[in-house]
mmCIF file of C-alpha atoms in Angstrom:
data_model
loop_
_atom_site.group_PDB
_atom_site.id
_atom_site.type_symbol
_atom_site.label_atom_id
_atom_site.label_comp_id
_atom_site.label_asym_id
_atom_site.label_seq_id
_atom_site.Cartn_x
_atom_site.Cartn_y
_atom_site.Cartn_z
ATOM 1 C CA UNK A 1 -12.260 -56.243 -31.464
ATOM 2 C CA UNK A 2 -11.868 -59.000 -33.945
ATOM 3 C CA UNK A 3 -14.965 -61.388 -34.456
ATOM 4 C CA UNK A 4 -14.075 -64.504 -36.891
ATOM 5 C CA UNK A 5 -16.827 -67.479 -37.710
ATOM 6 C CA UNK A 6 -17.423 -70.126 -39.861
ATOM 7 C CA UNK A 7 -20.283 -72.512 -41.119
ATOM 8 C CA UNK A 8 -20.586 -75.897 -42.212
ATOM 9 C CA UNK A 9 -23.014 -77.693 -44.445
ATOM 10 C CA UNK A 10 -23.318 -80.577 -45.965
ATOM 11 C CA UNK A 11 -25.830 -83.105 -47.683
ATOM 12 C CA UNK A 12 -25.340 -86.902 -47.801
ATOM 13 C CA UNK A 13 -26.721 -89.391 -50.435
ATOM 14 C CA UNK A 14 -27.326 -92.057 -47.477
ATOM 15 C CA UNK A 15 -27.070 -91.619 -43.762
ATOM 16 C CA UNK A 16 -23.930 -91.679 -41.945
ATOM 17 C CA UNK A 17 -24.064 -92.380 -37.989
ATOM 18 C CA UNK A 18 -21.591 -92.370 -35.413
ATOM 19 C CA UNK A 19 -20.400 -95.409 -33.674
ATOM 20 C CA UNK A 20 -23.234 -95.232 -31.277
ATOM 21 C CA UNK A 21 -25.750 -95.039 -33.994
ATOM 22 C CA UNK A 22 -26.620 -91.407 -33.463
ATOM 23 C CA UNK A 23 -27.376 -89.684 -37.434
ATOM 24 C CA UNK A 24 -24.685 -87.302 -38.470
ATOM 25 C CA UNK A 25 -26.224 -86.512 -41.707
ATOM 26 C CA UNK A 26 -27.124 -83.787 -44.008
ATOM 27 C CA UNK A 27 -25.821 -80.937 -41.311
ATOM 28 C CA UNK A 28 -25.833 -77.309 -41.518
ATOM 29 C CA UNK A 29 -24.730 -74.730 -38.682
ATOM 30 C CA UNK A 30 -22.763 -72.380 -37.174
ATOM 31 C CA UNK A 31 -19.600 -74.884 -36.096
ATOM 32 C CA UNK A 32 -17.243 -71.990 -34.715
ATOM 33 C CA UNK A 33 -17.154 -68.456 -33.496
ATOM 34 C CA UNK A 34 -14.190 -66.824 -32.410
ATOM 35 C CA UNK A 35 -13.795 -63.359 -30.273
ATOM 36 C CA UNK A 36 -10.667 -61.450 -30.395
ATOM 37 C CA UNK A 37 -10.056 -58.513 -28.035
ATOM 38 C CA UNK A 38 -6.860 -56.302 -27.872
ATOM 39 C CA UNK A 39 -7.096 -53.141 -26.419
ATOM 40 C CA UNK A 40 -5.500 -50.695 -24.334
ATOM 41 C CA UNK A 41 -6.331 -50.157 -20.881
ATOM 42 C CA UNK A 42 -4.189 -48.062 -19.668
ATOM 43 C CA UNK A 43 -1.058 -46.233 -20.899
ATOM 44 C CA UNK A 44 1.494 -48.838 -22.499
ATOM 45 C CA UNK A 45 -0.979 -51.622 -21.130
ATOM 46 C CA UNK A 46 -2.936 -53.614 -23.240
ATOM 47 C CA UNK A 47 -5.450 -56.778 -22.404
ATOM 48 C CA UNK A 48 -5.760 -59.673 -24.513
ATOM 49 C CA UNK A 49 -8.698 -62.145 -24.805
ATOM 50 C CA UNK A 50 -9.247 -64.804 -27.072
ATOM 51 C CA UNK A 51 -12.170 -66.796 -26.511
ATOM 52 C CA UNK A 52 -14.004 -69.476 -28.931
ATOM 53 C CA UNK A 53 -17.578 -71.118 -28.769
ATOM 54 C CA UNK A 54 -17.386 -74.472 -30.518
ATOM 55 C CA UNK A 55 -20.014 -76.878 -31.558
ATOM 56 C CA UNK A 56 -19.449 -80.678 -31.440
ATOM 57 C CA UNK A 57 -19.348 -83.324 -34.175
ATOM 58 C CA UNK A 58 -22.668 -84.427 -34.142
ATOM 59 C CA UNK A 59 -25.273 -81.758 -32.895
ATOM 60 C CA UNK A 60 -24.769 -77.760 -32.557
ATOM 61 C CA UNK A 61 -24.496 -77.713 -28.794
ATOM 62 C CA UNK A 62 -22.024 -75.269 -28.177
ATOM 63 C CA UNK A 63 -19.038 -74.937 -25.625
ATOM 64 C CA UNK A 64 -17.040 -71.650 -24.496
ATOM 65 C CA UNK A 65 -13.290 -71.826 -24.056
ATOM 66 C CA UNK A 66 -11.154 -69.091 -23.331
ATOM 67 C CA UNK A 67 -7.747 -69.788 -24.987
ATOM 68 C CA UNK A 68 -5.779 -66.934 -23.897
ATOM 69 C CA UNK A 69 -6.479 -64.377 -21.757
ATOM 70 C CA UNK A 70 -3.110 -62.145 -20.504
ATOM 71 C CA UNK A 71 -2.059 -58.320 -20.089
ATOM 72 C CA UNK A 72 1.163 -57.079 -21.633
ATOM 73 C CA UNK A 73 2.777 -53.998 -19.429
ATOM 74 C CA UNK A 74 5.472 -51.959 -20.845
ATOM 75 C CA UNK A 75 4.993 -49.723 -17.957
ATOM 76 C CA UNK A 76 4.022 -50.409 -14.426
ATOM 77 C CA UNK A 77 1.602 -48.966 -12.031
ATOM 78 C CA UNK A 78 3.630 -46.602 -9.640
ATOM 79 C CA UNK A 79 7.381 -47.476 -11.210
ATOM 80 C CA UNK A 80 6.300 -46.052 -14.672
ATOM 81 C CA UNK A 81 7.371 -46.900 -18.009
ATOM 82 C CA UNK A 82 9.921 -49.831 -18.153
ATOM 83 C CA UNK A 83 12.785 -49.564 -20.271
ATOM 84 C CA UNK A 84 12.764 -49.593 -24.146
ATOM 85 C CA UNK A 85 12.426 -52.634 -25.458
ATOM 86 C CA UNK A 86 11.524 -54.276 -22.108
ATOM 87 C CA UNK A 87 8.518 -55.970 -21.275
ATOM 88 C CA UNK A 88 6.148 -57.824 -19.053
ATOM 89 C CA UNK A 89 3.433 -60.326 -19.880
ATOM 90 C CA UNK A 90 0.997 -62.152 -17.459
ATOM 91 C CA UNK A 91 -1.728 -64.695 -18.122
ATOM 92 C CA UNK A 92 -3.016 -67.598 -19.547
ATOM 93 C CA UNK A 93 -1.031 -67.179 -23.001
ATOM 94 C CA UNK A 94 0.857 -69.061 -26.162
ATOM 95 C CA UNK A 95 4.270 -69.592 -24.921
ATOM 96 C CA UNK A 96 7.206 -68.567 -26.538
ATOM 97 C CA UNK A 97 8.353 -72.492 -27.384
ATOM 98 C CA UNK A 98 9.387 -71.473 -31.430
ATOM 99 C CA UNK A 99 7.922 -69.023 -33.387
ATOM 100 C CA UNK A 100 4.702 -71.148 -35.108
ATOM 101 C CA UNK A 101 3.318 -72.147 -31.338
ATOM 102 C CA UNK A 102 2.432 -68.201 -31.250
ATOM 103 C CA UNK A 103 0.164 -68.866 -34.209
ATOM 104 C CA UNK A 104 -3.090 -69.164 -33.392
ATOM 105 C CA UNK A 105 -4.644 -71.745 -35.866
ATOM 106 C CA UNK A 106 -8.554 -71.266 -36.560
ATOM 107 C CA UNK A 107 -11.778 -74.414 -36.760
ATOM 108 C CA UNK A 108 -10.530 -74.470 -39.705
ATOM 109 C CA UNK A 109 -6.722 -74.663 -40.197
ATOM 110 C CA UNK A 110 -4.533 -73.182 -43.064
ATOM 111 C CA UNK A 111 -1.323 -73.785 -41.423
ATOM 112 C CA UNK A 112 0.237 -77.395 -40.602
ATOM 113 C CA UNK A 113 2.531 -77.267 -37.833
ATOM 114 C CA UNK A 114 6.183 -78.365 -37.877
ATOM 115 C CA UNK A 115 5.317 -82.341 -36.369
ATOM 116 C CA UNK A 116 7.702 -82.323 -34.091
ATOM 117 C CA UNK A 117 5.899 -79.401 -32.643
ATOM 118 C CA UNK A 118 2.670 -81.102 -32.650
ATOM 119 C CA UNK A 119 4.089 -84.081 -30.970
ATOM 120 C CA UNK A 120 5.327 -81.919 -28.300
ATOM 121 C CA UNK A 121 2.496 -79.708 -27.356
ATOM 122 C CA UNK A 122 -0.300 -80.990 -29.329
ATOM 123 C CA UNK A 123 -2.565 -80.140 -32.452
ATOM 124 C CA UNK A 124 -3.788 -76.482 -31.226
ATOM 125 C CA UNK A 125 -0.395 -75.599 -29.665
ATOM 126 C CA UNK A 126 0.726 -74.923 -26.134
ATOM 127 C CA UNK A 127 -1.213 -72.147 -24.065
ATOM 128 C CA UNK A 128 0.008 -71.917 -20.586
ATOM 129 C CA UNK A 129 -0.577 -69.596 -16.871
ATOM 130 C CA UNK A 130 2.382 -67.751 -16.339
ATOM 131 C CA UNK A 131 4.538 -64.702 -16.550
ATOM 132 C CA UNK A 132 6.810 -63.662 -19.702
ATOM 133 C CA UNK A 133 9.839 -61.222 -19.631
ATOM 134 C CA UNK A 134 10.977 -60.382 -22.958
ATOM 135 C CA UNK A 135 13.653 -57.521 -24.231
ATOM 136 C CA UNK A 136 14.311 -56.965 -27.534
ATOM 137 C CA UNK A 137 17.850 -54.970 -28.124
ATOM 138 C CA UNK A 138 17.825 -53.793 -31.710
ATOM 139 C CA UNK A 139 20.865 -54.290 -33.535
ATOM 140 C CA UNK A 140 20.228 -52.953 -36.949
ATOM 141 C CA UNK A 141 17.740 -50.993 -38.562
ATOM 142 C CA UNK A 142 17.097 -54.642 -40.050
ATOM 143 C CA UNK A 143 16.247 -56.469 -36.905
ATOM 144 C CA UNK A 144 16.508 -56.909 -32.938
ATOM 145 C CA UNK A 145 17.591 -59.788 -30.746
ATOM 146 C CA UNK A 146 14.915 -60.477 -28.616
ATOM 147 C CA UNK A 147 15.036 -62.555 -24.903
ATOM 148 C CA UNK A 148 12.231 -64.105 -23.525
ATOM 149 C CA UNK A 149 11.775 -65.966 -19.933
ATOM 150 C CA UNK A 150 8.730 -67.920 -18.966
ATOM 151 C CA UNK A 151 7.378 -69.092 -15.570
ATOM 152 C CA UNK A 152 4.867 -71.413 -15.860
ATOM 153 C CA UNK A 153 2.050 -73.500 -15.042
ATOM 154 C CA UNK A 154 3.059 -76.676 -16.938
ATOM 155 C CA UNK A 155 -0.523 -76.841 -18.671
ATOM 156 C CA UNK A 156 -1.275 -80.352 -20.284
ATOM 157 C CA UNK A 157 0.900 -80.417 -23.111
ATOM 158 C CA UNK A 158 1.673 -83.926 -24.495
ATOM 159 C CA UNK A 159 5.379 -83.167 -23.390
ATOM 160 C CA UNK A 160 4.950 -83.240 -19.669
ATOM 161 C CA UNK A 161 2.380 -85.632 -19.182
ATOM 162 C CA UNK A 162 0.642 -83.574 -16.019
ATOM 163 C CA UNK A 163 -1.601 -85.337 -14.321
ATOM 164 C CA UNK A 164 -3.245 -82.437 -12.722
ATOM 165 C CA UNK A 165 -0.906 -80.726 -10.135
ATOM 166 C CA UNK A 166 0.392 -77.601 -10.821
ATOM 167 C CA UNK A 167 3.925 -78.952 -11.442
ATOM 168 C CA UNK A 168 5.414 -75.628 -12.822
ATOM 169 C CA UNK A 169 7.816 -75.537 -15.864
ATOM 170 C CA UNK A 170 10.386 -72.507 -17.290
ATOM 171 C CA UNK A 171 10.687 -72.051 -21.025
ATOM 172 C CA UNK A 172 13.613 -69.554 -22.256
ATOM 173 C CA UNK A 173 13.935 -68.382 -26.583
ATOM 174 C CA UNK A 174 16.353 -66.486 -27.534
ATOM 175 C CA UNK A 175 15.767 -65.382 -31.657
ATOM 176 C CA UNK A 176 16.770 -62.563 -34.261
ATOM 177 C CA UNK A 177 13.819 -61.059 -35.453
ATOM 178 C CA UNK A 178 13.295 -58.743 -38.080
ATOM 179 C CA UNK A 179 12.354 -55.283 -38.068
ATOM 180 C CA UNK A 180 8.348 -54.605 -38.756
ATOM 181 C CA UNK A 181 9.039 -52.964 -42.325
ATOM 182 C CA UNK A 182 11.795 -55.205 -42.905
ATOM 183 C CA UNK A 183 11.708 -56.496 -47.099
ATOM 184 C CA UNK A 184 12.856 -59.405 -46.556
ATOM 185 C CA UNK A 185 12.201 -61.142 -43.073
ATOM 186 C CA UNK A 186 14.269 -64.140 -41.745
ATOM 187 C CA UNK A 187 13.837 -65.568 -38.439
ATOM 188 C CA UNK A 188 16.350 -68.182 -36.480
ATOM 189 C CA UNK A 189 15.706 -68.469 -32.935
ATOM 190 C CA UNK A 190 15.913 -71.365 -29.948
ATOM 191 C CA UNK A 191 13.728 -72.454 -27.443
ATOM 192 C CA UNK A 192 14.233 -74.489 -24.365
ATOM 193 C CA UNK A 193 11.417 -76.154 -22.228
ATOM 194 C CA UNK A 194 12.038 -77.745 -18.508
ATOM 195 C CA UNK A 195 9.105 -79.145 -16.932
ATOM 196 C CA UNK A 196 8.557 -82.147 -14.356
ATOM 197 C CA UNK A 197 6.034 -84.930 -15.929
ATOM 198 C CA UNK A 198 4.097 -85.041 -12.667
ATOM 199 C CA UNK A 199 3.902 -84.222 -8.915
ATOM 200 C CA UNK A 200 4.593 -87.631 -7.760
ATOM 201 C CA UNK A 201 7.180 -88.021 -10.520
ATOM 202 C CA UNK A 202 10.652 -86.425 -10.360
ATOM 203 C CA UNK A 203 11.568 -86.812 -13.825
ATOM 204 C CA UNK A 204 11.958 -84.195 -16.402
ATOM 205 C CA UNK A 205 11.585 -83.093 -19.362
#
């Protein structure tokens, strides 16, 4: 369990308001707390849940959002342990569109996103429902080729344009990645997306 937060204060030397006139000045609070949970749950099964309470702008009322919340299975219930390498992910989750959109960027960001990216699936990245299958197939001691298959709900990413219906998209990567003590670590991959812009709307993208 991983518990992250961060404050902001600041003084003014004259008032600043919002364009409604409401006083944003001289503020000091709590502006983000994060929760991280991974943990086992069962043999080769382990839950995931990332939630975040955020204040606003202009006062410190708070919301809750849970960004991801998924359970990875590298063995089933009844069928036992899947084979090495081969695994099964299902959830609200970051998909597997590149390798930065699995980076979960904090209140207050370190990392700047390729912009193509960010044009695509927005400033905090694209979280999705759905199910994963991944299999890495190591190669070397230096690295494995890893597979990945998504079924998803579209979600709202800038991409697809959903207006609300659950219009379903499929997302496939295919990428050498190194090995976890690697030296040196170098990763090319590629990603596909294919996902309808809205119920009504047979168009894709």
């Amino acid at each position: 369990v991983n518990l992250y937060g961060n404050f902001l204060a600041r003084k003014e030397r004259k008032p600043i308001r919002t364009p409604d006139g409401e006083e944003v000045s001289d503020i000091a609070r709590i502006r983000q707390i994060d929760l991280i949970v991974d943990t086992p749950i069962a043999p080769r099964m382990t839950a995931f849940i990332a939630a975040s309470a955020q204040s606003n702008l202009v006062n410190s009322e708070f919301s809750l959002e849970f960004e991801q919340a998924y359970v990875l299975f590298e063995a089933l219930p009844v069928i036992g342990d899947l084979p090495r390498g081969l695994s099964l992910l299902v959830g609200n989750y970051r998909t597997n569109f590149g390798r930065m959109n699995r980076e979960r960027i904090y209140d207050v960001p370190h990392i700047n996103r390729p912009r193509s990216q960010t044009n695509f699936f927005g400033d905090n990245g694209y979280s999705a429902t759905g199910l994963s299958i991944s299999y890495a197939l190591p190669i070397s001691d230096y690295g494995a080729l890893k597979v990945t298959a998504d079924y998803l709900d579209s979600g709202d990413p800038p991409l697809a344009i959903d207006e609300g219906g659950n219009t379903g998209a499929t997302n496939f990567r295919a990428a050498w990645i190194p090995a976890p003590n690697a030296t040196h670590r170098l990763e090319i991959g590629a990603s596909r997306i294919h996902s309808r812009r809205a119920d009504e709307d047979g168009r894709r993208a």
